Short mmCIF file of C-alpha atoms in Angstrom, two decimals:
data_model
loop_
_atom_site.label_atom_id
_atom_site.label_comp_id
_atom_site.label_asym_id
_atom_site.label_seq_id
_atom_site.Cartn_x
_atom_site.Cartn_y
_atom_site.Cartn_z
CA MET A 1 -75.71 6.99 18.78
CA THR A 2 -77.50 10.34 19.32
CA ASP A 3 -76.90 13.45 17.27
CA ASN A 4 -75.24 15.42 20.05
CA LYS A 5 -73.02 12.65 21.35
CA ARG A 6 -69.32 13.10 20.80
CA PRO A 7 -67.28 9.95 20.08
CA THR A 8 -65.16 8.65 22.87
CA PRO A 9 -61.41 8.34 22.39
CA ASP A 10 -61.70 4.56 22.14
CA GLU A 11 -64.37 4.87 19.45
CA LEU A 12 -62.26 7.34 17.51
CA ARG A 13 -59.14 5.14 17.80
CA ASN A 14 -61.04 2.02 16.72
CA THR A 15 -62.48 3.85 13.77
CA GLN A 16 -59.08 5.10 12.62
CA ASP A 17 -57.53 1.65 13.03
CA ALA A 18 -60.29 0.18 10.94
CA THR A 19 -59.67 2.80 8.28
CA PHE A 20 -56.04 1.85 7.70
CA THR A 21 -56.55 -1.91 7.95
CA THR A 22 -59.11 -2.14 5.17
CA GLY A 23 -57.74 -3.75 2.05
CA GLU A 24 -57.03 -1.92 -1.19
CA GLY A 25 -57.82 1.45 0.34
CA LYS A 26 -61.62 1.04 0.20
CA ALA A 27 -63.79 2.84 2.73
CA PRO A 28 -64.82 0.57 5.57
CA GLU A 29 -68.36 -0.58 5.84
CA LEU A 30 -68.87 1.29 9.09
CA GLY A 31 -68.33 4.66 7.39
CA VAL A 32 -70.20 6.66 4.76
CA LYS A 33 -68.53 8.60 1.97
CA ASN A 34 -68.60 12.37 2.20
CA ALA A 35 -69.67 13.86 -1.09
CA SER A 36 -67.54 16.97 -0.65
CA THR A 37 -64.33 14.98 -0.36
CA GLU A 38 -65.31 11.84 -2.21
CA GLY A 39 -62.39 9.82 -3.42
CA SER A 40 -59.95 10.86 -0.71
CA THR A 41 -61.83 10.84 2.61
CA TYR A 42 -64.99 9.39 4.08
CA ARG A 43 -67.42 10.22 6.92
CA PRO A 44 -67.37 7.84 9.89
CA ASP A 45 -70.69 6.34 10.96
CA TRP A 46 -70.77 8.25 14.20
CA VAL A 47 -71.13 11.52 12.27
CA PRO A 48 -74.86 12.43 12.09
CA GLU A 49 -76.33 11.77 8.68
CA GLU A 50 -78.19 15.09 8.79
CA ALA A 51 -74.93 16.96 9.35
CA LYS A 52 -74.35 19.75 6.91
CA LYS A 53 -72.29 19.01 3.85
CA ASP A 54 -70.33 22.22 4.26
CA ASP A 55 -67.95 20.46 6.62
CA THR A 56 -69.34 22.19 9.68
CA TYR A 57 -68.83 19.01 11.66
CA ALA A 58 -65.24 18.95 10.39
CA CYS A 59 -64.54 15.29 10.88
CA HIS A 60 -63.22 13.22 8.01
CA VAL A 61 -60.92 10.21 7.92
CA MET A 62 -58.33 9.81 5.19
CA LYS A 63 -58.59 6.66 3.13
CA GLY A 64 -55.81 4.12 3.07
CA VAL A 65 -53.32 3.95 0.15
CA LYS A 66 -53.27 1.18 -2.38
CA GLU A 67 -49.49 1.17 -2.58
CA MET A 68 -46.85 0.55 0.08
CA HIS A 69 -44.71 3.26 1.64
CA ASP A 70 -42.97 5.78 -0.61
CA GLY A 71 -45.21 4.83 -3.50
CA LEU A 72 -43.83 1.31 -3.87
CA LEU A 73 -46.13 -1.29 -5.36
CA SER A 74 -47.80 -3.72 -3.02
CA SER A 75 -46.35 -6.61 -4.94
CA SER A 76 -43.34 -8.17 -3.21
CA ALA A 77 -41.60 -8.93 -6.47
CA HIS A 78 -39.54 -5.77 -6.25
CA LEU A 79 -38.16 -6.85 -2.89
CA ALA A 80 -36.15 -9.69 -4.41
CA PRO A 81 -32.53 -8.59 -4.88
CA ALA A 82 -31.35 -8.39 -8.45
CA VAL A 83 -29.03 -11.24 -9.29
CA ARG A 84 -26.13 -9.92 -11.30
CA PRO A 85 -23.69 -12.17 -13.05
CA VAL A 86 -20.23 -12.19 -11.49
CA GLN A 87 -17.84 -10.46 -13.84
CA ARG A 88 -14.32 -11.75 -13.74
CA ARG A 89 -11.48 -9.31 -13.99
CA LYS A 90 -10.21 -9.02 -17.52
CA LYS A 91 -7.00 -10.90 -18.09
CA LEU A 92 -4.49 -8.39 -19.40
CA THR A 93 -1.95 -9.08 -22.09
CA VAL A 94 1.58 -7.74 -22.22
CA ALA A 95 0.40 -4.98 -24.57
CA ASP A 96 -2.37 -4.03 -22.11
CA TYR A 97 0.10 -3.74 -19.24
CA VAL A 98 2.60 -1.73 -21.26
CA ARG A 99 -0.02 0.64 -22.64
CA GLY A 100 -1.56 1.23 -19.21
CA ILE A 101 1.81 1.84 -17.55
CA GLU A 102 2.92 4.28 -20.25
CA GLN A 103 -0.37 6.18 -19.87
CA GLY A 104 0.12 6.43 -16.12
CA ASP A 105 -2.90 4.27 -15.29
CA ARG A 106 -2.53 3.60 -11.57
CA VAL A 107 -4.84 0.60 -11.65
CA ILE A 108 -2.82 -1.08 -14.39
CA LEU A 109 0.40 -0.14 -12.58
CA SER A 110 -0.89 -1.76 -9.38
CA ARG A 111 -1.84 -4.92 -11.24
CA ALA A 112 1.59 -5.01 -12.88
CA ILE A 113 3.29 -4.74 -9.47
CA THR A 114 1.07 -7.53 -8.15
CA LEU A 115 2.15 -9.59 -11.14
CA VAL A 116 5.80 -8.95 -10.31
CA GLU A 117 5.31 -9.88 -6.65
CA SER A 118 3.56 -13.16 -7.50
CA ASN A 119 5.45 -16.44 -7.10
CA ASN A 120 3.35 -18.14 -9.75
CA LYS A 121 5.50 -19.44 -12.60
CA ASP A 122 3.15 -18.18 -15.30
CA HIS A 123 2.98 -14.77 -13.63
CA PHE A 124 6.77 -14.65 -13.43
CA LYS A 125 7.14 -15.20 -17.17
CA LEU A 126 4.50 -12.59 -17.98
CA ALA A 127 6.07 -10.10 -15.57
CA GLN A 128 9.46 -10.47 -17.21
CA GLN A 129 7.92 -9.79 -20.62
CA VAL A 130 6.27 -6.63 -19.28
CA LEU A 131 9.52 -5.45 -17.68
CA GLN A 132 11.45 -6.05 -20.87
CA ALA A 133 8.91 -4.02 -22.83
CA VAL A 134 8.97 -1.00 -20.49
CA LEU A 135 12.72 -1.09 -19.84
CA PRO A 136 13.53 1.69 -22.37
CA ARG A 137 11.35 4.11 -20.35
CA THR A 138 13.18 3.45 -17.06
CA GLY A 139 16.30 4.96 -15.50
CA LYS A 140 15.29 8.64 -15.53
CA ALA A 141 13.93 8.90 -11.98
CA LEU A 142 15.91 9.80 -8.87
CA ARG A 143 15.96 6.84 -6.48
CA ILE A 144 16.15 7.64 -2.77
CA GLY A 145 16.39 4.97 -0.09
CA ILE A 146 15.14 5.74 3.42
CA THR A 147 15.82 3.57 6.45
CA GLY A 148 15.92 3.88 10.22
CA VAL A 149 15.00 2.18 13.44
CA PRO A 150 11.29 1.51 14.13
CA GLY A 151 9.71 4.63 15.57
CA ALA A 152 12.18 7.04 13.98
CA GLY A 153 9.35 8.60 11.97
CA LYS A 154 10.20 7.29 8.50
CA SER A 155 6.62 7.23 7.21
CA THR A 156 5.79 10.63 8.71
CA PHE A 157 8.95 12.05 7.18
CA ILE A 158 8.04 10.63 3.76
CA GLU A 159 4.58 12.19 4.07
CA ALA A 160 6.03 15.68 4.62
CA PHE A 161 8.95 15.26 2.21
CA GLY A 162 6.75 13.83 -0.54
CA ASN A 163 4.23 16.67 -0.28
CA MET A 164 7.06 19.19 -0.54
CA LEU A 165 8.39 17.51 -3.69
CA ILE A 166 4.93 17.45 -5.28
CA GLU A 167 4.51 21.16 -4.57
CA ALA A 168 7.80 21.66 -6.40
CA GLY A 169 6.31 19.97 -9.48
CA TYR A 170 7.56 16.39 -9.15
CA LYS A 171 5.66 13.11 -9.36
CA VAL A 172 6.51 10.91 -6.40
CA ALA A 173 6.21 7.14 -5.94
CA VAL A 174 6.69 5.56 -2.51
CA LEU A 175 7.60 1.89 -2.19
CA ALA A 176 7.13 0.93 1.45
CA VAL A 177 8.43 -2.50 2.41
CA ASP A 178 6.48 -3.83 5.39
CA PRO A 179 7.88 -6.58 7.65
CA THR A 180 6.40 -10.06 7.29
CA SER A 181 5.53 -12.01 10.41
CA GLN A 182 7.52 -15.22 10.80
CA VAL A 183 4.62 -16.64 12.82
CA THR A 184 1.53 -15.85 10.75
CA LYS A 185 3.39 -15.14 7.46
CA GLY A 186 1.26 -12.01 7.08
CA SER A 187 1.98 -8.28 6.81
CA ILE A 188 -0.04 -5.35 8.10
CA LEU A 189 0.82 -3.05 5.16
CA GLY A 190 -0.22 -0.05 7.24
CA ASP A 191 2.28 2.54 6.01
CA LYS A 192 -0.46 4.43 4.15
CA THR A 193 -2.18 5.28 7.44
CA ARG A 194 0.69 7.65 8.25
CA MET A 195 0.60 9.23 4.79
CA GLU A 196 -3.01 10.43 4.65
CA THR A 197 -2.37 13.63 2.68
CA LEU A 198 0.16 12.12 0.30
CA THR A 199 -2.12 9.15 -0.40
CA LYS A 200 -4.90 11.42 -1.68
CA HIS A 201 -2.67 13.42 -4.03
CA PRO A 202 -3.04 12.51 -7.74
CA GLU A 203 0.68 13.07 -8.35
CA ALA A 204 1.68 10.51 -5.71
CA TYR A 205 1.60 6.73 -5.76
CA ILE A 206 2.15 4.67 -2.60
CA ARG A 207 2.64 0.93 -2.78
CA PRO A 208 3.12 -1.07 0.45
CA SER A 209 4.61 -4.50 -0.15
CA PRO A 210 5.37 -7.43 2.16
CA ALA A 211 8.98 -8.18 2.94
CA GLY A 212 8.53 -11.89 2.34
CA GLY A 213 10.65 -14.66 3.76
CA THR A 214 13.98 -14.01 2.06
CA LEU A 215 16.10 -10.96 1.36
CA GLY A 216 16.49 -12.02 -2.26
CA GLY A 217 12.73 -11.90 -2.72
CA VAL A 218 12.60 -8.43 -1.21
CA ALA A 219 15.34 -7.16 -3.52
CA ARG A 220 13.87 -8.59 -6.71
CA LYS A 221 10.36 -7.33 -6.01
CA SER A 222 11.48 -3.89 -4.89
CA ARG A 223 13.85 -3.46 -7.81
CA GLU A 224 11.33 -4.47 -10.46
CA THR A 225 8.54 -2.47 -8.80
CA MET A 226 10.79 0.56 -8.95
CA LEU A 227 11.31 0.04 -12.69
CA LEU A 228 7.55 -0.10 -13.28
CA CYS A 229 7.05 3.17 -11.40
CA GLU A 230 9.75 4.84 -13.45
CA ALA A 231 8.12 3.63 -16.65
CA ALA A 232 4.82 5.12 -15.42
CA GLY A 233 6.42 8.59 -15.38
CA TYR A 234 7.30 9.16 -11.72
CA ASP A 235 10.25 11.50 -11.24
CA ILE A 236 11.30 10.50 -7.70
CA ILE A 237 11.13 7.02 -6.17
CA LEU A 238 11.25 6.82 -2.37
CA VAL A 239 12.05 3.34 -1.07
CA GLU A 240 11.26 2.86 2.62
CA THR A 241 12.83 -0.25 4.14
CA VAL A 242 11.52 -2.40 6.97
CA GLY A 243 14.04 -0.92 9.41
CA VAL A 244 17.67 -1.27 10.33
CA GLY A 245 18.89 -4.74 9.39
CA GLN A 246 20.56 -6.79 6.68
CA SER A 247 18.08 -5.70 4.01
CA GLU A 248 19.68 -2.21 3.98
CA VAL A 249 22.72 -3.68 2.24
CA THR A 250 20.53 -4.83 -0.63
CA VAL A 251 18.49 -1.63 -0.80
CA ARG A 252 21.71 0.41 -0.83
CA SER A 253 22.64 -1.15 -4.17
CA MET A 254 19.25 -0.22 -5.63
CA VAL A 255 19.12 3.54 -4.97
CA ASP A 256 21.12 6.63 -5.86
CA PHE A 257 20.93 8.40 -2.49
CA PHE A 258 20.66 6.50 0.80
CA MET A 259 19.29 8.28 3.86
CA LEU A 260 19.39 7.11 7.49
CA ILE A 261 16.70 8.48 9.84
CA VAL A 262 17.78 8.52 13.48
CA LEU A 263 16.49 9.76 16.83
CA THR A 264 18.07 11.64 19.71
CA GLY A 265 19.69 9.69 22.55
CA ALA A 266 20.98 6.91 20.30
CA GLY A 267 24.15 6.35 22.35
CA ASP A 268 27.73 7.57 22.42
CA GLU A 269 30.19 7.80 19.53
CA LEU A 270 31.43 4.22 19.88
CA GLN A 271 27.88 2.92 19.89
CA GLY A 272 27.18 4.85 16.70
CA ILE A 273 30.29 3.57 14.95
CA LYS A 274 29.27 -0.02 15.74
CA LYS A 275 26.10 0.45 13.69
CA GLY A 276 27.22 -0.77 10.29
CA VAL A 277 24.32 0.88 8.52
CA MET A 278 26.01 4.26 9.02
CA GLU A 279 28.69 3.14 6.57
CA LEU A 280 26.02 2.91 3.87
CA ALA A 281 24.37 6.31 4.39
CA ASP A 282 24.90 9.37 2.20
CA ALA A 283 23.12 11.51 4.80
CA ILE A 284 22.07 11.04 8.42
CA VAL A 285 18.88 12.85 9.40
CA VAL A 286 17.98 13.49 13.03
CA ASN A 287 14.19 13.57 12.89
CA LYS A 288 11.65 15.10 15.30
CA ALA A 289 13.77 18.22 15.81
CA ASP A 290 10.96 20.37 17.16
CA GLY A 291 9.58 21.65 20.44
CA ASP A 292 11.39 20.54 23.57
CA ASN A 293 13.32 18.00 21.52
CA LEU A 294 15.02 20.60 19.31
CA LYS A 295 17.97 21.16 21.63
CA ARG A 296 18.61 17.43 22.00
CA ALA A 297 18.36 17.02 18.22
CA LEU A 298 21.05 19.64 17.63
CA ILE A 299 23.32 17.90 20.12
CA ALA A 300 22.68 14.56 18.42
CA ARG A 301 23.54 16.10 15.06
CA SER A 302 26.92 17.21 16.38
CA ASP A 303 27.53 13.76 17.86
CA TYR A 304 26.81 12.06 14.54
CA ASP A 305 29.07 14.48 12.67
CA ARG A 306 31.91 13.47 15.01
CA MET A 307 31.14 9.78 14.45
CA LEU A 308 31.33 10.22 10.68
CA HIS A 309 34.98 11.32 10.95
CA TYR A 310 35.87 7.71 11.78
CA ILE A 311 33.80 6.16 9.00
CA ARG A 312 34.71 5.84 5.36
CA PRO A 313 32.19 7.72 3.14
CA ALA A 314 29.61 5.52 1.47
CA THR A 315 29.99 7.33 -1.85
CA GLU A 316 33.28 8.22 -3.47
CA LYS A 317 34.10 11.96 -3.41
CA TRP A 318 31.14 12.73 -1.16
CA LYS A 319 31.27 13.74 2.49
CA THR A 320 28.43 12.26 4.53
CA GLN A 321 27.02 14.68 7.12
CA ALA A 322 24.23 14.81 9.68
CA TYR A 323 21.18 17.07 9.42
CA THR A 324 18.11 17.88 11.50
CA CYS A 325 14.54 18.14 10.36
CA SER A 326 10.96 18.02 11.61
CA ALA A 327 8.17 16.31 9.70
CA VAL A 328 5.67 18.26 11.82
CA THR A 329 6.97 21.81 11.38
CA LYS A 330 8.59 21.06 7.96
CA ASP A 331 11.85 22.64 9.16
CA GLY A 332 14.95 21.27 7.47
CA LEU A 333 13.18 19.61 4.54
CA ASP A 334 14.27 22.26 2.03
CA GLU A 335 17.88 21.99 3.19
CA LEU A 336 17.77 18.24 2.86
CA TRP A 337 16.41 18.44 -0.69
CA ASP A 338 19.19 20.89 -1.59
CA VAL A 339 21.73 18.36 -0.29
CA ILE A 340 20.22 15.60 -2.45
CA GLN A 341 20.29 17.83 -5.52
CA GLU A 342 23.89 18.78 -4.83
CA PHE A 343 24.76 15.10 -4.47
CA THR A 344 23.10 14.34 -7.80
CA GLU A 345 24.82 17.16 -9.67
CA GLN A 346 28.21 16.38 -8.17
CA GLY A 347 27.80 12.69 -8.88
CA LYS A 348 26.95 13.36 -12.51
CA GLU A 349 29.98 15.60 -12.94
CA ASN A 350 32.54 13.17 -11.51
CA GLY A 351 30.98 10.04 -12.97
CA VAL A 352 30.04 8.48 -9.61
CA PHE A 353 26.32 8.85 -10.25
CA LEU A 354 26.61 7.19 -13.65
CA LYS A 355 28.69 4.36 -12.23
CA ARG A 356 26.15 3.71 -9.48
CA ARG A 357 23.28 3.79 -11.93
CA GLN A 358 25.08 1.32 -14.17
CA GLU A 359 25.52 -1.00 -11.22
CA GLN A 360 21.76 -0.85 -10.66
CA SER A 361 20.93 -1.49 -14.30
CA LEU A 362 19.44 -4.76 -15.51
CA GLU A 363 21.22 -4.38 -18.83
CA PHE A 364 24.97 -4.73 -19.29
CA THR A 365 26.09 -1.54 -21.03
CA GLU A 366 28.93 -1.17 -23.51
CA GLN A 367 30.39 1.64 -21.43
CA GLY A 368 30.59 -0.68 -18.45
CA LYS A 369 32.54 -3.22 -20.47
CA GLU A 370 35.26 -0.66 -21.20
CA ASN A 371 35.71 0.17 -17.52
CA GLY A 372 37.73 -2.58 -15.82
CA VAL A 373 36.80 -1.54 -12.28
CA PHE A 374 33.16 -1.33 -13.12
CA LEU A 375 33.30 -4.61 -15.00
CA LYS A 376 34.69 -6.43 -11.96
CA ARG A 377 32.16 -4.82 -9.63
CA ARG A 378 29.35 -5.57 -12.03
CA GLN A 379 30.39 -9.21 -12.30
CA GLU A 380 30.50 -9.59 -8.53
CA GLN A 381 27.12 -7.94 -8.19
CA SER A 382 25.61 -10.09 -10.91
CA LEU A 383 26.93 -13.30 -9.36
CA ARG A 384 25.63 -12.30 -5.93
CA TRP A 385 22.30 -11.47 -7.47
CA VAL A 386 22.10 -14.80 -9.27
CA ARG A 387 22.93 -16.71 -6.09
CA ASP A 388 20.28 -14.86 -4.11
CA MET A 389 17.71 -15.69 -6.74
CA ILE A 390 18.78 -19.34 -6.75
CA ASP A 391 18.38 -19.49 -2.98
CA GLU A 392 14.89 -18.08 -3.24
CA HIS A 393 13.92 -20.40 -6.09
CA LEU A 394 15.20 -23.52 -4.34
CA HIS A 395 13.49 -22.49 -1.11
CA ASN A 396 10.13 -22.17 -2.86
CA LEU A 397 10.69 -25.33 -4.89
CA PHE A 398 11.43 -27.39 -1.77
CA PHE A 399 8.65 -26.20 0.52
CA ASN A 400 6.01 -26.12 -2.21
CA ASN A 401 6.74 -29.71 -3.17
CA VAL A 402 3.66 -31.89 -2.58
CA VAL A 403 5.68 -34.88 -1.38
CA ILE A 404 7.62 -32.73 1.08
CA GLN A 405 4.42 -31.18 2.40
CA GLY A 406 3.03 -34.66 3.04
CA ARG A 407 6.19 -35.90 4.78
CA MET A 408 7.12 -32.73 6.67
CA GLY A 409 4.61 -33.19 9.48
CA GLU A 410 5.78 -36.73 10.29
CA VAL A 411 9.46 -35.75 10.32
CA GLU A 412 8.85 -32.70 12.52
CA ALA A 413 6.80 -34.82 14.94
CA ALA A 414 9.63 -37.36 15.12
CA VAL A 415 12.13 -34.59 15.94
CA LEU A 416 9.90 -33.19 18.67
CA ASP A 417 9.40 -36.66 20.18
CA GLY A 418 13.15 -37.29 20.23
CA GLU A 419 12.91 -40.17 17.77
CA MET A 420 15.02 -38.42 15.14
CA SER A 421 17.85 -35.91 15.33
CA GLU A 422 17.86 -32.64 13.42
CA SER A 423 20.56 -33.87 11.04
CA GLN A 424 18.65 -37.08 10.34
CA ALA A 425 15.51 -35.05 9.68
CA VAL A 426 17.33 -32.91 7.11
CA GLU A 427 18.78 -35.96 5.37
CA GLU A 428 15.37 -37.63 5.35
CA LEU A 429 13.62 -34.64 3.79
CA ILE A 430 16.39 -34.02 1.25
CA GLY A 431 16.29 -37.68 0.26
CA VAL A 432 12.50 -37.54 -0.19
CA PHE A 433 12.88 -34.38 -2.24
CA ASP A 434 15.54 -35.92 -4.50
CA LYS A 435 13.36 -39.00 -5.15
CA SER A 436 10.38 -36.78 -6.03
CA LEU A 437 12.41 -35.10 -8.75
CA GLN A 438 13.43 -38.38 -10.42
#
């Protein structure tokens, strides 16, 4: 190579590639160190040896690094993921649950509700102990039931209504019962997706729960969940049902104020009267009364008011009426809250509110014993409650039986093949179940 010959691009590229492929960052053999930048750069061999050391030639190649990128060591030991021992969730005692609930710990409250919803026998016993311990702190919250046909805007209404109550200084808990598929036995539990703002608020607690297979299971879980929320210090409990159906009858007996959310164009007066759920409502709310739908909502409100003339009021000494509101524009929410407060005050004055709360109570009060009417109603309610729980218990006991699970497939196949009638299949399975208990 002559002194005045410039390196070709290929020579320059090959030299640079050689620079960064040399191990441990040492200068390659083909280059010579430059004294002026010794330790960080070196002079390639195509630079004339007699070139001035004042960097007139201005050509130096940076040495390679000893470490990997971002200063990491070349050793691959750091690449191995750290193996951390799996920590099991701490098993809480009754005292832990009670202390956490009384302190308003939402994590402990959620675990307590999960405990209540469990069908495990050990969990059931523990849950009853927790409920018994927190029972003195319950009964102070206002319980509001909300139902309506699918698509009526129940979740959106609760989002707007709950935010308004929180702004007024209340703590709000929402118990949303989600329908359970009879095919897959699963629930979406997606009510929170329509309550984005309310979900983020620290003064709100939203708990979606599956409906389960029986109405008794729904009632027990919802009732006991409501008690846990009251013990945690929530002032208002909103119970959203799965929709218009038989479960509303059960939910009606659990709450103080029952609200029916309806839409416009629901039919004529006779069609409305045929809907038995209207007989349970303390207020009928025509939702989505905004925009082009406002006029139709006002007409629907008048129609429902006329229907209510033919229906006996759900609550003694209270006149059920229809109202309009919009969860989008927030119109009508203040009026509706005033109605609920008026209902509460009036109910406390005439004793209706106390009577209804006693009917909801898990404890049999001395005051209830002195009231013959209440005593009879309480006895009927207690017997109905016991029978519902028996139905649920026997249902779980039968289908969770190992012998039944082993025999069920054969019996069902015989029915499908026409080898056995439905009645014979029932007798066969009941007989197998009876023998398994002996």
